Tab-separated table of C-alpha atoms and ligand atoms in Angstrom:
chain	number	residue	atom	x	y	z
A	204	MET	CA	75.580	99.029	18.772
A	205	THR	CA	79.485	100.269	19.442
A	206	VAL	CA	81.836	98.426	15.965
A	207	HIS	CA	82.323	101.131	13.470
A	208	THR	CA	84.952	100.409	10.240
A	209	ALA	CA	87.377	103.276	9.644
A	210	GLY	CA	86.236	105.684	8.000
A	211	GLN	CA	82.186	104.300	7.080
A	212	PRO	CA	79.123	104.666	8.783
A	213	PRO	CA	78.578	101.798	10.698
A	214	PHE	CA	76.938	99.031	8.618
A	215	VAL	CA	74.676	95.964	9.057
A	216	ASP	CA	75.196	92.898	7.904
A	217	LEU	CA	72.203	91.856	5.190
A	218	ILE	CA	72.282	88.163	5.063
A	219	ALA	CA	70.524	86.607	1.760
A	220	GLY	CA	71.108	82.814	0.817
A	221	ALA	CA	68.332	80.780	-0.428
A	222	ARG	CA	65.125	81.978	-3.420
A	223	PRO	CA	62.649	83.232	-1.151
A	224	ASN	CA	65.202	85.322	1.061
A	225	PHE	CA	65.837	87.779	-2.188
A	226	MET	CA	62.431	88.914	-2.303
A	227	LYS	CA	62.394	89.813	1.739
A	228	ILE	CA	65.730	91.482	1.788
A	229	ALA	CA	65.679	94.090	-1.560
A	230	PRO	CA	63.063	96.100	0.102
A	231	ILE	CA	65.487	96.749	3.175
A	232	VAL	CA	68.329	96.937	0.754
A	233	ALA	CA	66.168	99.949	-1.151
A	234	ALA	CA	65.720	101.405	1.903
A	235	LEU	CA	68.606	101.446	3.278
A	236	ARG	CA	70.363	103.227	0.652
A	237	ARG	CA	67.604	105.731	0.341
A	238	ALA	CA	68.524	106.419	3.868
A	239	ALA	CA	72.474	106.808	3.246
A	240	ALA	CA	71.293	109.009	0.640
A	241	ALA	CA	69.523	111.177	2.971
A	242	GLY	CA	72.476	111.479	5.450
A	243	ALA	CA	71.475	108.863	7.587
A	244	PRO	CA	74.790	107.545	9.208
A	245	ILE	CA	74.386	103.440	8.082
A	246	GLY	CA	75.777	101.280	5.011
A	247	TYR	CA	75.182	97.719	4.295
A	248	ARG	CA	77.310	94.917	3.179
A	249	LEU	CA	75.259	92.082	1.443
A	250	VAL	CA	76.103	89.040	2.311
A	251	HIS	CA	75.045	85.901	0.234
A	252	THR	CA	75.896	82.549	1.811
A	253	GLY	CA	75.671	80.826	-1.862
A	254	GLN	CA	72.812	78.080	-0.537
A	255	HIS	CA	71.044	79.008	-3.695
A	256	TYR	CA	73.674	79.780	-6.530
A	257	ASP	CA	71.793	78.692	-9.581
A	258	GLN	CA	70.798	81.711	-12.265
A	259	ALA	CA	67.028	79.829	-11.657
A	260	MET	CA	67.209	79.841	-8.041
A	261	SER	CA	69.567	82.904	-7.324
A	262	GLY	CA	70.767	85.171	-10.297
A	263	ALA	CA	67.272	85.842	-12.234
A	264	PHE	CA	65.919	86.960	-8.743
A	265	PHE	CA	68.911	89.688	-7.934
A	266	GLU	CA	68.626	90.695	-11.480
A	267	GLN	CA	64.694	91.256	-11.744
A	268	LEU	CA	64.573	92.696	-8.126
A	269	GLY	CA	67.452	95.190	-8.625
A	270	LEU	CA	69.246	93.458	-6.174
A	271	PRO	CA	73.532	94.657	-5.975
A	272	HIS	CA	75.644	91.932	-6.621
A	273	PRO	CA	76.918	90.856	-3.408
A	274	ASP	CA	79.580	92.189	-1.465
A	275	VAL	CA	80.091	88.696	-0.148
A	276	ASN	CA	79.529	85.197	-1.229
A	277	LEU	CA	80.041	82.290	1.312
A	278	GLU	CA	79.596	80.302	-1.877
A	279	VAL	CA	78.152	77.182	0.513
A	280	GLY	CA	76.535	75.517	-1.930
A	281	SER	CA	74.216	72.429	-1.304
A	282	GLY	CA	74.690	69.894	1.674
A	283	SER	CA	73.064	68.363	4.088
A	284	HIS	CA	71.509	70.465	6.896
A	285	ALA	CA	74.730	70.151	9.112
A	286	ALA	CA	76.901	70.382	6.171
A	287	GLN	CA	75.492	73.029	5.153
A	288	THR	CA	74.882	74.798	8.218
A	289	GLY	CA	77.877	74.197	9.360
A	290	SER	CA	80.183	75.461	6.268
A	291	ILE	CA	77.761	78.992	6.455
A	292	MET	CA	78.886	79.679	10.370
A	293	ALA	CA	82.693	78.626	9.548
A	294	ARG	CA	82.686	81.003	6.961
A	295	TYR	CA	80.168	83.772	8.318
A	296	GLU	CA	82.893	83.796	11.344
A	297	ALA	CA	86.160	84.669	9.652
A	298	LEU	CA	84.178	87.389	7.578
A	299	ILE	CA	83.340	88.902	11.079
A	300	ALA	CA	86.651	88.143	12.499
A	301	GLU	CA	88.201	90.159	9.663
A	302	SER	CA	85.555	93.217	9.285
A	303	PRO	CA	82.614	92.674	11.837
A	304	PRO	CA	79.242	94.702	11.477
A	305	ALA	CA	77.248	96.872	14.106
A	306	MET	CA	74.413	94.267	13.649
A	307	CYS	CA	73.181	91.198	11.293
A	308	VAL	CA	70.129	91.421	9.986
A	309	VAL	CA	68.474	87.861	9.152
A	310	VAL	CA	65.601	86.823	7.435
A	311	GLY	CA	62.817	84.144	7.016
A	312	ASP	CA	63.482	80.841	8.246
A	313	VAL	CA	66.293	79.000	6.240
A	314	ASN	CA	69.647	77.424	6.955
A	315	SER	CA	71.125	80.355	6.275
A	316	THR	CA	69.083	82.628	8.591
A	317	LEU	CA	70.261	80.201	11.343
A	318	ALA	CA	73.639	79.582	10.417
A	319	CYS	CA	74.135	83.286	10.464
A	320	ALA	CA	72.321	84.144	13.912
A	321	ILE	CA	74.189	82.010	15.547
A	322	THR	CA	77.323	83.265	14.742
A	323	ALA	CA	76.538	86.651	15.111
A	324	ARG	CA	75.336	86.219	18.366
A	325	LYS	CA	78.471	84.554	19.040
A	326	ALA	CA	81.058	87.214	17.873
A	327	GLN	CA	79.185	89.329	20.170
A	328	VAL	CA	76.928	91.297	17.366
A	329	GLU	CA	73.296	92.093	17.787
A	330	VAL	CA	71.273	90.203	15.654
A	331	ALA	CA	67.716	91.173	14.296
A	332	HIS	CA	65.309	88.798	12.492
A	333	VAL	CA	63.038	89.827	9.778
A	334	GLU	CA	59.989	87.130	9.928
A	335	GLY	CA	60.571	86.390	13.399
A	336	GLY	CA	57.755	84.752	15.949
A	337	LEU	CA	56.277	82.760	12.710
A	338	ARG	CA	55.482	79.076	14.595
A	339	SER	CA	53.736	76.598	12.964
A	340	GLY	CA	54.121	73.784	15.528
A	341	ASP	CA	54.896	71.294	12.821
A	342	TRP	CA	58.885	69.950	14.342
A	343	SER	CA	59.049	67.762	11.111
A	344	MET	CA	59.888	71.038	9.090
A	345	PRO	CA	63.544	71.647	9.064
A	346	GLU	CA	62.329	75.570	9.105
A	347	GLU	CA	60.208	75.564	12.224
A	348	VAL	CA	63.668	74.508	14.422
A	349	ASN	CA	65.262	77.548	12.236
A	350	ARG	CA	63.118	79.836	13.450
A	351	VAL	CA	62.536	79.070	17.026
A	352	ALA	CA	66.255	78.427	17.349
A	353	THR	CA	66.827	81.872	15.477
A	354	ASP	CA	64.350	84.030	17.582
A	355	ALA	CA	65.715	82.189	20.991
A	356	ILE	CA	69.040	84.114	20.216
A	357	SER	CA	68.066	87.533	18.458
A	358	ASN	CA	67.930	90.440	19.917
A	359	TRP	CA	65.543	92.680	17.751
A	360	PHE	CA	62.825	91.342	15.841
A	361	PHE	CA	60.790	92.449	12.705
A	362	THR	CA	57.554	91.360	12.791
A	363	THR	CA	54.445	90.521	10.093
A	364	SER	CA	51.586	89.787	12.026
A	365	GLU	CA	50.048	89.840	15.361
A	366	HIS	CA	50.536	85.996	15.624
A	367	ALA	CA	54.301	86.581	15.438
A	368	ASN	CA	54.182	89.354	18.250
A	369	ASP	CA	51.647	87.169	20.112
A	370	ASN	CA	54.724	83.622	19.304
A	371	LEU	CA	56.755	86.115	20.850
A	372	ARG	CA	55.115	87.533	23.838
A	373	ARG	CA	54.330	84.341	25.216
A	374	SER	CA	58.373	83.150	24.398
A	375	GLY	CA	58.704	85.960	26.734
A	376	VAL	CA	60.600	88.014	24.189
A	377	ASP	CA	60.349	91.737	26.161
A	378	PRO	CA	57.803	93.541	23.775
A	379	THR	CA	60.061	96.656	23.313
A	380	ARG	CA	62.095	94.816	20.930
A	381	VAL	CA	59.852	93.731	18.675
A	382	PHE	CA	58.784	96.018	15.752
A	383	PHE	CA	55.707	95.251	13.789
A	384	VAL	CA	56.648	96.288	10.726
A	385	GLY	CA	54.676	94.660	7.963
A	386	ASN	CA	55.601	92.238	5.338
A	387	THR	CA	58.774	93.008	3.206
A	388	MET	CA	57.594	90.326	0.579
A	389	ILE	CA	54.671	92.286	0.140
A	390	ASP	CA	56.679	95.460	-0.250
A	391	THR	CA	58.359	93.105	-3.178
A	392	LEU	CA	54.947	91.946	-4.842
A	393	LEU	CA	53.477	95.358	-4.784
A	394	ALA	CA	56.345	97.372	-6.135
A	395	ASN	CA	56.756	94.577	-9.395
A	396	LEU	CA	52.933	94.377	-10.371
A	397	GLU	CA	53.146	96.850	-12.818
A	398	ARG	CA	56.555	94.953	-14.339
A	399	LEU	CA	54.895	91.641	-14.504
A	400	ARG	CA	55.235	89.675	-18.168
A	401	PRO	CA	53.892	86.194	-18.900
A	402	PRO	CA	56.617	83.127	-19.496
A	403	ASP	CA	57.955	82.425	-22.864
A	404	PHE	CA	55.930	79.609	-23.103
A	405	TRP	CA	52.485	81.346	-21.800
A	406	ALA	CA	51.118	81.673	-25.503
A	407	ASP	CA	51.893	78.019	-26.742
A	408	ALA	CA	50.568	76.621	-23.565
A	409	GLU	CA	47.349	78.373	-24.131
A	410	LEU	CA	46.978	79.945	-20.720
A	411	ASP	CA	46.139	83.353	-22.415
A	412	ARG	CA	42.924	81.795	-23.036
A	413	ARG	CA	42.240	78.850	-20.826
A	414	PRO	CA	42.080	78.543	-16.931
A	415	TYR	CA	44.729	77.100	-15.252
A	416	VAL	CA	46.007	75.758	-11.716
A	417	VAL	CA	49.659	76.424	-10.697
A	418	VAL	CA	50.861	74.229	-8.620
A	419	THR	CA	54.367	74.661	-6.497
A	420	LEU	CA	55.977	71.616	-4.441
A	421	HIS	CA	59.063	71.548	-3.192
A	422	ARG	CA	59.161	70.526	0.343
A	423	PRO	CA	60.791	67.064	1.428
A	424	HIS	CA	57.770	66.165	3.289
A	425	ASN	CA	55.929	66.059	-0.144
A	426	VAL	CA	58.879	65.801	-2.944
A	427	ASP	CA	61.379	63.383	-1.183
A	428	ASP	CA	59.233	60.432	-1.783
A	429	PRO	CA	57.898	59.579	-5.497
A	430	LYS	CA	55.087	57.945	-4.581
A	431	ARG	CA	53.454	60.248	-1.791
A	432	LEU	CA	54.676	63.161	-4.699
A	433	ARG	CA	52.693	61.272	-7.504
A	434	ALA	CA	49.687	60.882	-5.131
A	435	LEU	CA	49.223	64.572	-4.921
A	436	LEU	CA	50.033	65.422	-8.563
A	437	GLU	CA	46.963	62.709	-9.093
A	438	ALA	CA	44.479	64.485	-6.704
A	439	VAL	CA	45.582	67.492	-8.541
A	440	ASP	CA	45.033	65.851	-11.971
A	441	VAL	CA	41.509	65.153	-10.618
A	442	GLY	CA	40.459	68.146	-9.003
A	443	SER	CA	41.442	70.638	-12.200
A	444	ARG	CA	39.366	69.042	-14.940
A	445	GLY	CA	38.710	71.452	-17.511
A	446	ALA	CA	41.988	73.007	-16.466
A	447	SER	CA	45.131	73.081	-17.446
A	448	VAL	CA	48.388	72.421	-14.390
A	449	VAL	CA	51.427	74.928	-14.741
A	450	PHE	CA	53.864	72.979	-12.517
A	451	PRO	CA	57.281	74.633	-12.316
A	452	VAL	CA	59.546	71.811	-10.799
A	453	HIS	CA	61.936	73.020	-8.019
A	454	PRO	CA	65.694	71.518	-8.199
A	455	ARG	CA	64.396	68.970	-5.185
A	456	THR	CA	61.367	68.095	-6.586
A	457	ALA	CA	63.159	67.066	-9.761
A	458	LYS	CA	64.619	64.457	-8.344
A	459	ALA	CA	61.493	62.383	-7.283
A	460	MET	CA	60.027	63.492	-11.031
A	461	ARG	CA	62.861	61.216	-12.583
A	462	SER	CA	60.933	58.259	-11.222
A	463	ILE	CA	57.240	59.901	-12.371
A	464	ALA	CA	56.984	58.748	-15.960
A	465	ASP	CA	53.459	59.395	-16.784
A	466	LEU	CA	51.864	62.556	-15.705
A	467	PRO	CA	48.435	63.738	-17.167
A	468	ALA	CA	48.579	65.539	-20.291
A	469	ARG	CA	47.442	68.929	-18.556
A	470	TYR	CA	50.537	69.396	-16.856
A	471	HIS	CA	52.885	71.699	-18.050
A	472	LEU	CA	55.921	70.634	-16.482
A	473	VAL	CA	58.845	73.957	-16.257
A	474	ALA	CA	61.917	74.823	-14.985
A	475	PRO	CA	61.300	77.107	-11.712
A	476	GLN	CA	60.646	80.525	-13.034
A	477	PRO	CA	61.999	84.075	-12.460
A	478	TYR	CA	60.474	86.385	-10.651
A	479	LEU	CA	58.611	88.592	-12.314
A	480	GLU	CA	57.183	85.420	-14.879
A	481	PHE	CA	55.964	83.801	-11.692
A	482	ILE	CA	53.877	86.356	-9.822
A	483	HIS	CA	52.265	86.849	-13.725
A	484	LEU	CA	51.512	83.275	-14.029
A	485	VAL	CA	49.920	83.207	-10.143
A	486	ARG	CA	47.865	86.286	-10.726
A	487	HIS	CA	46.314	84.698	-13.619
A	488	ALA	CA	45.645	81.573	-12.164
A	489	ARG	CA	42.147	80.510	-11.389
A	490	ALA	CA	43.921	78.250	-8.567
A	491	VAL	CA	47.186	77.725	-6.981
A	492	VAL	CA	48.312	74.455	-5.322
A	493	THR	CA	51.741	75.073	-3.159
A	494	ASP	CA	53.500	73.992	0.066
A	495	SER	CA	55.681	77.346	-0.013
A	496	GLY	CA	54.705	79.862	3.064
A	497	GLY	CA	55.614	82.785	0.959
A	498	VAL	CA	52.980	82.114	-1.819
A	499	THR	CA	50.274	82.133	0.429
A	500	GLU	CA	50.819	85.136	1.393
A	501	GLU	CA	51.287	86.555	-2.321
A	502	THR	CA	48.476	84.890	-3.434
A	503	THR	CA	46.354	86.139	-0.568
A	504	VAL	CA	47.257	90.024	-1.722
A	505	LEU	CA	46.457	89.170	-5.202
A	506	GLY	CA	43.329	87.400	-3.783
A	507	VAL	CA	43.772	84.223	-5.973
A	508	PRO	CA	42.772	80.821	-3.966
A	509	CYS	CA	45.379	78.939	-2.693
A	510	ILE	CA	45.407	75.449	-1.325
A	511	THR	CA	48.210	74.595	0.893
A	512	LEU	CA	49.393	70.961	1.185
A	513	ARG	CA	50.611	70.873	4.177
A	514	PRO	CA	48.276	70.366	7.575
A	515	SER	CA	49.351	73.532	9.136
A	516	THR	CA	50.737	76.881	8.518
A	517	GLU	CA	52.873	79.288	10.252
A	518	ARG	CA	51.179	82.139	8.749
A	519	PRO	CA	47.159	81.706	10.087
A	520	GLU	CA	46.434	85.002	8.835
A	521	THR	CA	46.199	83.521	5.357
A	522	VAL	CA	43.709	81.468	6.261
A	523	GLU	CA	41.765	83.697	8.877
A	524	ILE	CA	41.990	86.929	6.532
A	525	GLY	CA	43.588	85.476	3.284
A	526	THR	CA	42.368	83.006	0.627
A	527	ASN	CA	44.072	80.387	1.744
A	528	GLU	CA	42.698	77.286	2.897
A	529	LEU	CA	45.226	73.692	4.460
A	530	ALA	CA	44.334	70.875	2.442
A	531	GLY	CA	47.075	68.581	4.492
A	532	ALA	CA	47.940	65.370	2.059
A	533	ASP	CA	44.122	64.215	1.948
A	534	PRO	CA	43.527	63.654	-1.521
A	535	ASN	CA	39.610	64.170	-1.298
A	536	ALA	CA	40.151	67.878	0.801
A	537	ILE	CA	42.548	68.622	-2.438
A	538	ARG	CA	39.656	67.612	-5.002
A	539	SER	CA	37.088	69.319	-3.568
A	540	LEU	CA	38.684	72.748	-2.874
A	541	LEU	CA	39.877	72.371	-6.198
A	542	GLN	CA	37.034	71.846	-6.966
A	543	ARG	CA	35.487	74.946	-5.981
A	544	ALA	CA	38.135	76.998	-6.912
A	545	LEU	CA	37.649	76.400	-9.964
A	546	SER	CA	33.876	76.877	-9.732
A	547	GLY	CA	34.361	80.396	-8.493
A	548	ASN	CA	33.396	79.723	-5.024
A	549	TRP	CA	35.744	80.733	-3.256
A	550	LYS	CA	35.858	83.079	0.070
A	551	ARG	CA	37.358	87.276	-1.002
A	552	GLY	CA	39.940	87.344	1.848
A	553	ARG	CA	41.543	91.068	2.566
A	554	VAL	CA	45.109	91.527	3.289
A	555	PRO	CA	46.174	91.545	6.858
A	556	GLU	CA	47.301	94.683	8.632
A	557	LEU	CA	50.581	96.595	7.323
A	558	TRP	CA	51.312	94.055	4.224
A	559	ASP	CA	51.062	97.861	2.060
A	560	GLY	CA	54.526	97.760	0.980
A	561	ARG	CA	56.048	99.916	3.317
A	562	ALA	CA	57.619	97.078	5.626
A	563	GLY	CA	60.782	97.854	4.602
A	564	GLU	CA	61.053	101.347	4.739
A	565	ARG	CA	59.799	101.093	8.660
A	566	ILE	CA	62.748	98.556	9.400
A	567	ALA	CA	64.988	100.833	8.327
A	568	GLU	CA	64.162	103.571	10.198
A	569	SER	CA	64.345	101.152	12.995
A	570	LEU	CA	67.744	100.136	12.274
A	571	VAL	CA	69.034	103.539	11.499
A	572	GLU	CA	67.639	104.455	14.890
A	573	LEU	CA	69.148	101.324	16.695
A	574	ALA	CA	72.873	102.418	15.321
A	575	ARG	CA	72.437	105.905	17.144
A	576	ARG	CA	72.048	103.993	20.243
B	44	LIG	C1	65.196	75.709	1.241
B	44	LIG	C2	64.712	76.494	1.944
B	44	LIG	C3	63.607	76.305	2.327
B	44	LIG	C4	63.251	77.089	1.347
B	44	LIG	C5	63.802	76.815	0.018
B	44	LIG	C6	63.108	77.786	-1.263
B	44	LIG	C7	66.061	75.121	3.956
B	44	LIG	C8	66.056	74.187	5.059
B	44	LIG	N1	65.028	75.175	3.624
B	44	LIG	O1	65.066	74.129	0.788
B	44	LIG	O2	62.798	76.844	3.428
B	44	LIG	O3	61.778	77.368	1.102
B	44	LIG	O4	65.233	76.646	0.152
B	44	LIG	O5	63.934	76.924	-2.503
B	44	LIG	O6	67.128	76.275	4.386
B	44	LIG	N2	69.592	73.106	-5.931
B	44	LIG	C9	70.014	73.282	-7.010
B	44	LIG	N3	70.246	74.919	-7.298
B	44	LIG	C10	70.211	75.703	-6.421
B	44	LIG	C11	70.053	75.487	-4.865
B	44	LIG	C12	69.561	74.070	-4.724
B	44	LIG	O7	70.114	72.469	-8.129
B	44	LIG	O8	70.590	76.732	-6.458
B	44	LIG	C13	69.765	71.783	-5.290
B	44	LIG	C14	70.252	70.792	-4.733
B	44	LIG	O9	70.527	69.975	-5.557
B	44	LIG	C15	69.664	70.745	-3.553
B	44	LIG	C16	68.412	70.369	-3.404
B	44	LIG	O10	68.038	71.845	-4.825
B	44	LIG	O11	70.586	69.415	-2.964
B	44	LIG	C17	68.007	71.437	-2.781
B	44	LIG	O12	68.353	72.788	-1.790
B	44	LIG	P1	68.482	73.040	-0.279
B	44	LIG	O13	68.875	74.567	-0.463
B	44	LIG	O14	69.257	72.073	0.245
B	44	LIG	O15	67.174	73.374	-0.134
B	44	LIG	P2	65.995	73.674	-0.541
B	44	LIG	O16	64.511	72.217	-0.533
B	44	LIG	O17	66.058	74.820	-1.890
């Protein structure tokens, strides 16, 4: 890396755009700050693309995770995939032209990840992909397109699992470009376990006294069609007999929920929860039903039974080693898995290799090394 800003150490851009990015970037910010304080010649610029912009989807996470105010906000907002991705590209391109970073660090698989990776690479800025190498093989998911395309143009890869390492090897990536560092989302989880707090509806909903299941659904395939969403929620209802169901409703899901009027009484519909409240809910749940990838990692580390409403996962270790099972959209599988989880008959699971709370530190060390070249 050869680009320096006048009078500054070389700095890397850290890109964050959508909710799951914030948990993944926070430990990297913290570790880079520590490295710089200890004299390492490295700085960072935190770039928020504005893909998520609400207090509930963005602001609360910055506050709770101690993330500094973004140095730059591209303020792209919502839109179709092409409109959102294109808008991020155009705005990030202008930023790089004005002040080029030494490297662009992208995390995860959202539109912001792909948009900034392509833009940086074309501007001759090296790209590092945190959480590179994940593959679900499910091309109906926009995230799979984002992952494969981002990996195809990344220079460096920070990986969470041996599966990811294998996937990269198979696609021809030179192993010297791959750093197996662990999982920064788990860094954030472990760093915040002592700070968790119940949401304000906790006592009123009697969650301190009754068993409950947490549901999160936001994948377009599951939530955009109200009929399909309703069928999934009914299967969860039948499988959850004897328990309450807490359902923080993602803004995308809220649109389909408007035409589902008569949900069973066991459902508590709540707003998207801030991080500390959400993890508190998950930690004390009897089971979690989700279509999120990140939640399957968190439940694996917390030892909470997790049922994934997708036919495949890009995080197979959560099934092989952890507490996750795939149910697809099969109502029978959803019902029977939930009943089994509620009866306490579930695999115990173990924590995958290097999910130990130190991934951010390892990434910062590597970035400092790369910056010295
Ligand atoms: C995005 C990511 C997905 C990630 C998810 C987490 C892509 C392709 N998808 O999906 O991988 O798991 O974030 O939430 O990048 N909205 C708000 N407030 C906000 C942001 C969005 O109300 O702050 C609403 C808008 O109406 C928007 C809808 O939510 O149209 C969906 O947001 P969008 O960013 O397009 O995708 P997600 O479904 O959130």
